[in-house]
Tab-separated table of C-alpha atoms in Angstrom:
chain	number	residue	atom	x	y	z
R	1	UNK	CA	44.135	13.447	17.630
R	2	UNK	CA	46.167	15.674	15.374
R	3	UNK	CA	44.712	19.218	14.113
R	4	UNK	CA	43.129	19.993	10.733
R	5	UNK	CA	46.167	22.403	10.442
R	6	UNK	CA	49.118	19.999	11.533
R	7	UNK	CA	47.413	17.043	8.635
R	8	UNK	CA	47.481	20.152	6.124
R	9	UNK	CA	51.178	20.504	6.768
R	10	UNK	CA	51.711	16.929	6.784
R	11	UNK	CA	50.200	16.595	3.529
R	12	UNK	CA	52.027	19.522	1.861
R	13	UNK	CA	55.892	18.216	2.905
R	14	UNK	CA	54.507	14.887	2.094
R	15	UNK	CA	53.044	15.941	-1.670
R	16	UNK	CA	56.573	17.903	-1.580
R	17	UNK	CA	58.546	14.721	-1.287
R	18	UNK	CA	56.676	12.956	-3.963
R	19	UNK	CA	57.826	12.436	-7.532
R	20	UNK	CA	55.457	14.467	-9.886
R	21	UNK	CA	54.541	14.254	-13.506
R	22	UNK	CA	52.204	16.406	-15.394
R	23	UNK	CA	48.652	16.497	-14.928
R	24	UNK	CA	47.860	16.428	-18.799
R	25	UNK	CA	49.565	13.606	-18.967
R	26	UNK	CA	47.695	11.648	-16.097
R	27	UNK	CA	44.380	12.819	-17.036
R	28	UNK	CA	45.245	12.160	-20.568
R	29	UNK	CA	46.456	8.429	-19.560
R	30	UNK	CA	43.234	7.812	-17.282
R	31	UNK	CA	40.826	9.188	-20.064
R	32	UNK	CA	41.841	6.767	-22.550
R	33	UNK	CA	42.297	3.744	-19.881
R	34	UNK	CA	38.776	4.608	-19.111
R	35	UNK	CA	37.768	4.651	-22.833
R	36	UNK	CA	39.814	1.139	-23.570
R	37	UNK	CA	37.472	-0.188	-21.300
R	38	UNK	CA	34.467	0.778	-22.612
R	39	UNK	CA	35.638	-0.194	-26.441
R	40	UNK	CA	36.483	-3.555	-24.864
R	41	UNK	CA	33.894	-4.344	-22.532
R	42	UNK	CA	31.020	-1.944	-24.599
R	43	UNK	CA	29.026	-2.306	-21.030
R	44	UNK	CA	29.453	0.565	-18.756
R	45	UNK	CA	28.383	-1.062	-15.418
R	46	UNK	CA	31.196	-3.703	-16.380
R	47	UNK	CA	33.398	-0.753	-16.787
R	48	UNK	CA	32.731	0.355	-13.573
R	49	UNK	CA	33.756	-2.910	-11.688
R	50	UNK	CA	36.914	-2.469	-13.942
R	51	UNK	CA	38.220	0.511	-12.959
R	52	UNK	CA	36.849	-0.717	-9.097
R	53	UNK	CA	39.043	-4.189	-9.185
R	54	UNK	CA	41.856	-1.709	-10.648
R	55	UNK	CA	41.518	0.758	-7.857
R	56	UNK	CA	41.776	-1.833	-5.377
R	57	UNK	CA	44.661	-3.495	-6.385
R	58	UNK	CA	46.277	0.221	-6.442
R	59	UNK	CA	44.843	0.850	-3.777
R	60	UNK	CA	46.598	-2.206	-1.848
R	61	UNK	CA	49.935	-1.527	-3.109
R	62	UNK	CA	49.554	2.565	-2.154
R	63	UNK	CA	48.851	1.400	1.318
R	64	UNK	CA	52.411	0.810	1.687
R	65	UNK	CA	53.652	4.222	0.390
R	66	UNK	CA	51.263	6.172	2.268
R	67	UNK	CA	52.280	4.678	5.779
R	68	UNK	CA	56.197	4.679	4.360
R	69	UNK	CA	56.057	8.244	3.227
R	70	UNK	CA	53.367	10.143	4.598
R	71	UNK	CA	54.315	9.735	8.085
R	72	UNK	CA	51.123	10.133	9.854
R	73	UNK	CA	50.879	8.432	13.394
R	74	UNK	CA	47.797	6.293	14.367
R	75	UNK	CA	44.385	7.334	13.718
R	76	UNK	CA	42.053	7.339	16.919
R	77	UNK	CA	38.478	7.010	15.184
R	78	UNK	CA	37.096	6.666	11.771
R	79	UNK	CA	36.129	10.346	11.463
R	80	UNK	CA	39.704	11.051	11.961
R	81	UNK	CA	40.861	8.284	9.189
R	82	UNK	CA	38.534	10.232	6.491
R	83	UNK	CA	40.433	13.480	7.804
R	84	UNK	CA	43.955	11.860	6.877
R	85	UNK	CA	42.404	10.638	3.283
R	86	UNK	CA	41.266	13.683	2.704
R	87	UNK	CA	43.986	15.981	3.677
R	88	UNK	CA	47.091	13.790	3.159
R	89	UNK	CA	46.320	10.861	1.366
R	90	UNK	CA	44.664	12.662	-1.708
R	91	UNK	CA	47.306	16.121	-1.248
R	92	UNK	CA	49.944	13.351	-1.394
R	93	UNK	CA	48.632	11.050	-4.690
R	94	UNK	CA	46.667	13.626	-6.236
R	95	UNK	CA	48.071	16.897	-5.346
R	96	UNK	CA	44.492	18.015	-4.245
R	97	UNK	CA	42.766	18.455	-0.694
R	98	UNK	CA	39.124	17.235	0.401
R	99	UNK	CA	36.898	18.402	3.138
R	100	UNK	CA	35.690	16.296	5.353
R	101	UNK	CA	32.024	16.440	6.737
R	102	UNK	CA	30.118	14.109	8.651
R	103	UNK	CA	27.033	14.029	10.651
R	104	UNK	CA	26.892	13.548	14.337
R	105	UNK	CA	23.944	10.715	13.965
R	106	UNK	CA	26.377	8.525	11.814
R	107	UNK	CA	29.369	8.571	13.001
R	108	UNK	CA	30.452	5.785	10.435
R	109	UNK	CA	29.387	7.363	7.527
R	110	UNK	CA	31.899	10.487	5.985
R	111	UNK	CA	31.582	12.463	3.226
R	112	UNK	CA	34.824	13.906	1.509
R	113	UNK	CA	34.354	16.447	-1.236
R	114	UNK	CA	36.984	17.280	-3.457
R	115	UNK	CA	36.508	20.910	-5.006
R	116	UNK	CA	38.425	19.832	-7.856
R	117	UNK	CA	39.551	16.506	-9.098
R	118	UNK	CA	42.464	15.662	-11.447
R	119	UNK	CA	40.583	13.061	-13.066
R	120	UNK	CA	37.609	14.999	-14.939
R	121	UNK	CA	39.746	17.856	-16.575
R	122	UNK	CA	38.814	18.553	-20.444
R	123	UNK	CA	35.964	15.408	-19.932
R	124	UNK	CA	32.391	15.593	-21.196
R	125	UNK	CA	30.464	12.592	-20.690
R	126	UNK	CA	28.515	11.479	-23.839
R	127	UNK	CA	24.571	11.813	-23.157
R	128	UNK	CA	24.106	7.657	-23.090
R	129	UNK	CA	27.046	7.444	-20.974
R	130	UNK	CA	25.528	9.786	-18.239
R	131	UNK	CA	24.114	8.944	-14.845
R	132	UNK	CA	25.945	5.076	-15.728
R	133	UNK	CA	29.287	5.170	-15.883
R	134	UNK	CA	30.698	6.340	-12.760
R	135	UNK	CA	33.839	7.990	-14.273
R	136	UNK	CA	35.980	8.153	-10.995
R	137	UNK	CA	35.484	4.662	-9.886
R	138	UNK	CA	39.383	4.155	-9.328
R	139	UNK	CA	39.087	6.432	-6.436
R	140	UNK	CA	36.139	4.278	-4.980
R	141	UNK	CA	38.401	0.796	-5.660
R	142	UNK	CA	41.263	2.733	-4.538
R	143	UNK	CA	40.070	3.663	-1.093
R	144	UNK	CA	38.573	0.632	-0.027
R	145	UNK	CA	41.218	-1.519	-1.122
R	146	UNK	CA	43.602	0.732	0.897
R	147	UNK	CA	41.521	0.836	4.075
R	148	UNK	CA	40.945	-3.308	3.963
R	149	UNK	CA	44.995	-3.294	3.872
R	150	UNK	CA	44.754	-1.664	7.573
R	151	UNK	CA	41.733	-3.650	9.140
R	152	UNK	CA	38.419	-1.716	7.760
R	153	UNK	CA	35.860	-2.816	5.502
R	154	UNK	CA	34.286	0.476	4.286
R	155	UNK	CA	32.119	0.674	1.285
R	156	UNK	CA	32.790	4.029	-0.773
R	157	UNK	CA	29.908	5.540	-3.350
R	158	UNK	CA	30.494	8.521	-5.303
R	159	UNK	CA	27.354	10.341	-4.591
R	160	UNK	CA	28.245	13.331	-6.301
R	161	UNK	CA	29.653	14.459	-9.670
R	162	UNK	CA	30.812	16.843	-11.817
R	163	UNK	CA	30.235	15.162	-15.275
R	164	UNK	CA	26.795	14.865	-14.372
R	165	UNK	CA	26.324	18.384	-13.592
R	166	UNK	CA	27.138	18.370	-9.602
R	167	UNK	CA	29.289	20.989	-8.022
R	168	UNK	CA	32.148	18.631	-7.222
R	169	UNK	CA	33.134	15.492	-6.470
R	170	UNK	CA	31.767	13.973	-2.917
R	171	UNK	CA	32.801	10.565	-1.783
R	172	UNK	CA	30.533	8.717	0.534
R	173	UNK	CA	32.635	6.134	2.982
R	174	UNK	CA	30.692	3.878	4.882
R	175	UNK	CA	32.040	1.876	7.662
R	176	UNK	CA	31.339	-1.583	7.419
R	177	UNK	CA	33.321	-3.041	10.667
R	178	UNK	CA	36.325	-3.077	11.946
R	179	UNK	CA	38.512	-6.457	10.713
R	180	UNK	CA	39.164	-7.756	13.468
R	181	UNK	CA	42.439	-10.569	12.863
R	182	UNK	CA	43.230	-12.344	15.616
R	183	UNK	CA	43.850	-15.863	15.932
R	184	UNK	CA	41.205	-18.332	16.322
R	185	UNK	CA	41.712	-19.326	20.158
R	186	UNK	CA	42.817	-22.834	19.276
R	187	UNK	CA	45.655	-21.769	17.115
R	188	UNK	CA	48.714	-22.815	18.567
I	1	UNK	CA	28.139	41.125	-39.637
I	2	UNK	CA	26.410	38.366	-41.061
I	3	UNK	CA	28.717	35.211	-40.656
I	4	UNK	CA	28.483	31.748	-41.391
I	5	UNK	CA	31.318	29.494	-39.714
I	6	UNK	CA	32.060	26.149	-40.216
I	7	UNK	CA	35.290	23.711	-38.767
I	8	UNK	CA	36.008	21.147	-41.315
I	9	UNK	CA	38.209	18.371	-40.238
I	10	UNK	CA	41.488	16.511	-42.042
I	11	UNK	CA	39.768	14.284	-44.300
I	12	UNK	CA	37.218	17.436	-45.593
I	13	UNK	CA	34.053	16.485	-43.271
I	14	UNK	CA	32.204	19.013	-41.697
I	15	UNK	CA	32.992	18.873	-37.870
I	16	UNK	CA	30.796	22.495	-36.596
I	17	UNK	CA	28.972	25.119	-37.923
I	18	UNK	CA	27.819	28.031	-36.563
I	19	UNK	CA	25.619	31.075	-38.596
I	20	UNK	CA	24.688	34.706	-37.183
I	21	UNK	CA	22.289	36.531	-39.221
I	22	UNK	CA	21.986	40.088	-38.305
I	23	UNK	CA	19.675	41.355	-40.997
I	24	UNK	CA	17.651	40.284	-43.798
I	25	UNK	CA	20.496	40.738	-46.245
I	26	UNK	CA	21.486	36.778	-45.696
I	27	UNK	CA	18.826	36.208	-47.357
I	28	UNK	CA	20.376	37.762	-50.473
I	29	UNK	CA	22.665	35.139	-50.811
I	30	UNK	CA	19.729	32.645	-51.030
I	31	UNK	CA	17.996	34.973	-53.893
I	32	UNK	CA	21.196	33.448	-55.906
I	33	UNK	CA	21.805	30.580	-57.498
I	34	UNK	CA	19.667	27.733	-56.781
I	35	UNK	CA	15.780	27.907	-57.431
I	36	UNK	CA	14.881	24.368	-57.043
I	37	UNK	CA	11.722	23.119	-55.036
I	38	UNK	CA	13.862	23.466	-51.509
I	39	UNK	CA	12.494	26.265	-49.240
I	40	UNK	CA	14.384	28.973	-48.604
I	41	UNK	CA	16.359	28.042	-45.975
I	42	UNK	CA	17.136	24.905	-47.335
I	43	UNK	CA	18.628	26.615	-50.661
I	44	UNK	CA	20.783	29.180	-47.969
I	45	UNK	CA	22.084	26.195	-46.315
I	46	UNK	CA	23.329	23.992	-49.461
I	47	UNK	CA	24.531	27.065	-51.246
I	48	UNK	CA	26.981	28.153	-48.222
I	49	UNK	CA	28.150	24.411	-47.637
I	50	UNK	CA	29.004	24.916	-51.744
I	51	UNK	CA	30.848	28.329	-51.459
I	52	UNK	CA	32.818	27.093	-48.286
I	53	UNK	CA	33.567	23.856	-49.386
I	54	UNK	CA	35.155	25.096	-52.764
I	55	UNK	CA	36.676	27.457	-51.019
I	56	UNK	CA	38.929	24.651	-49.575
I	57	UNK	CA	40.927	23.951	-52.752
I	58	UNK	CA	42.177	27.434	-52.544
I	59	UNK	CA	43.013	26.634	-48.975
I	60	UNK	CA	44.889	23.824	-49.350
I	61	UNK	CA	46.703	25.665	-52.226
I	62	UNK	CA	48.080	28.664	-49.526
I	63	UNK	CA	48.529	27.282	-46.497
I	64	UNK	CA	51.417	26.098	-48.116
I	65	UNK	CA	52.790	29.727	-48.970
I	66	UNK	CA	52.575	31.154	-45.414
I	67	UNK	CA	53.768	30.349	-42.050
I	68	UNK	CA	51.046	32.128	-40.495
I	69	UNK	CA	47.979	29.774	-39.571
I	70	UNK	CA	45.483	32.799	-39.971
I	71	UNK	CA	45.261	32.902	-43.975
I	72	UNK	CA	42.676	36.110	-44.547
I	73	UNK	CA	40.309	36.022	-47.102
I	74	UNK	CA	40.983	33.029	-49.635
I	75	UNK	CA	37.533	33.458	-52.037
I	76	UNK	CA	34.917	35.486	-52.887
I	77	UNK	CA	31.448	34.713	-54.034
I	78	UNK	CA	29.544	37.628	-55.270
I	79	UNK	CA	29.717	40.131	-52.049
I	80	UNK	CA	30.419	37.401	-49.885
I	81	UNK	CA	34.481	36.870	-48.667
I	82	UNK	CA	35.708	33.779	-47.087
I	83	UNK	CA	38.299	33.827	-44.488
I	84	UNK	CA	40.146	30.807	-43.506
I	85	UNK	CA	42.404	29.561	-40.516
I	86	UNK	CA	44.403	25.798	-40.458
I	87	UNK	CA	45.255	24.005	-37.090
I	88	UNK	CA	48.460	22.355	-36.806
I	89	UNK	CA	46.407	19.142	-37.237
I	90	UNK	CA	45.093	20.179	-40.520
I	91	UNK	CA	41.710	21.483	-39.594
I	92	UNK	CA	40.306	24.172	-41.315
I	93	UNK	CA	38.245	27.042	-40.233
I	94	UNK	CA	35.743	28.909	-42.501
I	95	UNK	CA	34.030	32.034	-42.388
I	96	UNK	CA	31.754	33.238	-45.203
I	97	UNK	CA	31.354	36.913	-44.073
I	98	UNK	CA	29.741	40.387	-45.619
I	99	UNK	CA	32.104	42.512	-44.135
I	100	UNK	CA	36.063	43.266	-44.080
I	101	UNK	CA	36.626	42.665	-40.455
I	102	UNK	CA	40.332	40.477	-40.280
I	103	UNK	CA	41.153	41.661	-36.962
I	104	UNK	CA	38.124	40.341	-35.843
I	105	UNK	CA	37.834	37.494	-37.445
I	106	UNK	CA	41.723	36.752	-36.677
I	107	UNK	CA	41.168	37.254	-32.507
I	108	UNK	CA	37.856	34.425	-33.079
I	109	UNK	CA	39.670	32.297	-34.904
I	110	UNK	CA	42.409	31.984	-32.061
I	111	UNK	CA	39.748	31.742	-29.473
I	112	UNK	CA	38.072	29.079	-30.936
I	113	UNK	CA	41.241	27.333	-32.038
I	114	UNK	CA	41.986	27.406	-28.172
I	115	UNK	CA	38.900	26.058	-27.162
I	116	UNK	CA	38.614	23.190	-29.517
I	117	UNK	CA	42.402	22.080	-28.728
I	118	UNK	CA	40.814	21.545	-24.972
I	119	UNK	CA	37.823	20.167	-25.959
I	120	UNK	CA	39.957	17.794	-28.503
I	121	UNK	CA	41.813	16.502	-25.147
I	122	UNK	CA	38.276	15.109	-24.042
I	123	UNK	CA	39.083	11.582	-24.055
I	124	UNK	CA	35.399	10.872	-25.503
I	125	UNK	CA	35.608	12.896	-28.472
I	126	UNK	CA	36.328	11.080	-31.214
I	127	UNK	CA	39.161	13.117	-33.846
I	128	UNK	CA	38.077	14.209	-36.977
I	129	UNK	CA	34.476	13.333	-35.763
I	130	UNK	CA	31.163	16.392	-35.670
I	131	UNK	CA	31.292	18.140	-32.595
I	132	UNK	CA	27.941	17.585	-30.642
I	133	UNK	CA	28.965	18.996	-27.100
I	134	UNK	CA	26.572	21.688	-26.667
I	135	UNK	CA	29.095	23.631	-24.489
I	136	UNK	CA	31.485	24.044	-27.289
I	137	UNK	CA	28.563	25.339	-28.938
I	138	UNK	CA	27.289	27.874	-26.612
I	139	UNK	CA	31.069	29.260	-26.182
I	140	UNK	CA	31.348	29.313	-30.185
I	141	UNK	CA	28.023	31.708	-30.200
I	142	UNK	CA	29.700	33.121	-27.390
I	143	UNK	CA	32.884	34.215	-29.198
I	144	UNK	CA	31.209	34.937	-32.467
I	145	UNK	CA	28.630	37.564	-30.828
I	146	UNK	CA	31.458	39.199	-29.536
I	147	UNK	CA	33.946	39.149	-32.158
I	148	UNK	CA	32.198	39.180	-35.558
């Protein structure tokens, strides 16, 4: 299993060989995807399974990159697959780093907090809009579509968030199982 | 200083305001002019909106002789002075002051200019539409206690 340190330095030479743009303009670009939605749909639990189904489908092609480009070797355990997420796969896509914590009793349960997130800069969520829309559901679609692309159901919550007055943003990843794909026996 | 600040947006609708009173002599400016059957405060409020808002002719007749976006005082009503300030995007700040204090007045104008540009990047807040985020508020009040 690979160090805290050695992911760190993955994750910097691997933001490093990343093309970048500027963060006004992706924050800028997600605020008023976000706010197409809610014009179009006017429901903000529908919004959220929006930006979700988007997420995944991101989150199924980014797959790809991150194995391509990050090059990280094989993770042993899920605590050590929330470890990569954190420190390479978000440093790599989002140019941030999470911390990882997780409790001994649940060994399939992770939290990752990110101290600051790209996402929320200049946003203020109106007062109706509070405590419902879940403004960084991309990252929840995002991750789980990614991890079902290499064989784990998880199911991702953001328990915590800035807009609504929380410290910063924590992601809750639940394991689900392990997808297992082998043939049936009878397949020739 | 007694100050009475207001952001009015590109098609002349009132976006912000924000008043500090310091002494009773605000009230002075309510002794004029209208003596309808409001209440006091009422008559304050309505007679400021009506000195600021005519002030804006005269604005829109010098921002066009200055480069600067700070413009100093544009009017006067009796001891009152207004002082104005236009955004790139055509949105003008007023102050209705007592006292000569451009410096002042200059350094909050540029503060507040800064802050509304970021909170004008919120992708919720509608342009040209009255400000209701109480943060912008409290930074406002902020700036003007320590400014004006």
């Amino acid at each position: 299993m690979s160090s805290k340190a050695s992911l760190q330095r993955t994750g910097d030479s691997a933001f490093k060989r990343m093309d970048h743009v500027s963060s006004e303009l992706f924050t800028l670009t997600y605020g008023s995807l976000v706010l197409q939605l809610i014009e179009d749909f006017e429901d903000y639990a529908e919004v959220n399974n929006q930006l979700e189904r988007m997420g995944n489908n991101i989150g199924q092609r980014l797959i790809e990159e991150f194995l391509a480009k990050s090059r990280v070797s094989k993770c042993g355990d899920f605590a050590e697959t929330c470890e990569v997420i954190a420190l390479v796969g978000f440093r790599m896509f989002l140019g941030v780093t999470g911390t990882v914590s997780q409790s001994a009793k649940e060994p399939h349960v992770c939290h990752i907090t990110l101290a600051s997130n790209p996402l929320l800069d200049f946003v203020e969520l109106p007062d109706e809009a509070k405590g419902v829309l879940q403004y960084s559901n991309i990252l929840v679609g995002v991750l789980k579509g990614a991890l079902e692309m290499v064989q784990m159901r998880v199911d991702v919550e953001v328990v915590h968030d800035p807009l609504v007055g929380d410290e910063a943003t924590e992601l809750k990843l639940t394991l689900l199982e392990i997808i297992n794909d082998e043939p049936p026996p009878d397949d020739e | 200083m007694n100050s009475f600040f207001v952001m009015v947006g590109s098609d002349d609708t009132l976006l912000f305001e924000n008043q500090v009173i310091n002494n009773g002599k605000a009230a002075s400016l309510a002794s004029v002019g209208l003596s309808s059957g409001m209440d006091k405060a009422d008559q304050k409020d309505v007679l400021t909106h009506f000195v600021l808002f005519s002030a804006l002719d005269v604005v829109d007749e010098e921002m066009w002789r200055t480069q600067n976006m700070f413009l100093r005082k544009v009017d006067k009503f009796e001891e009152w002075e207004v002082s104005a300030f236009v955004t790139a995007g055509n949105i003008r700040f007023l102050i209705l002051h007592d006292a000569r204090n451009d410096d002042g007045i200059r350094t909050f104008f540029t503060r507040v200019y800064d802050l509304y540009m970021k909170m004008a990047l919120n992708p919720f807040y509608k342009l040209n539409s009255p400000i209701t985020s109480p943060s912008f508020a409290a930074k406002v009040r902020a700036l003007a206690d320590e400014h004006l």
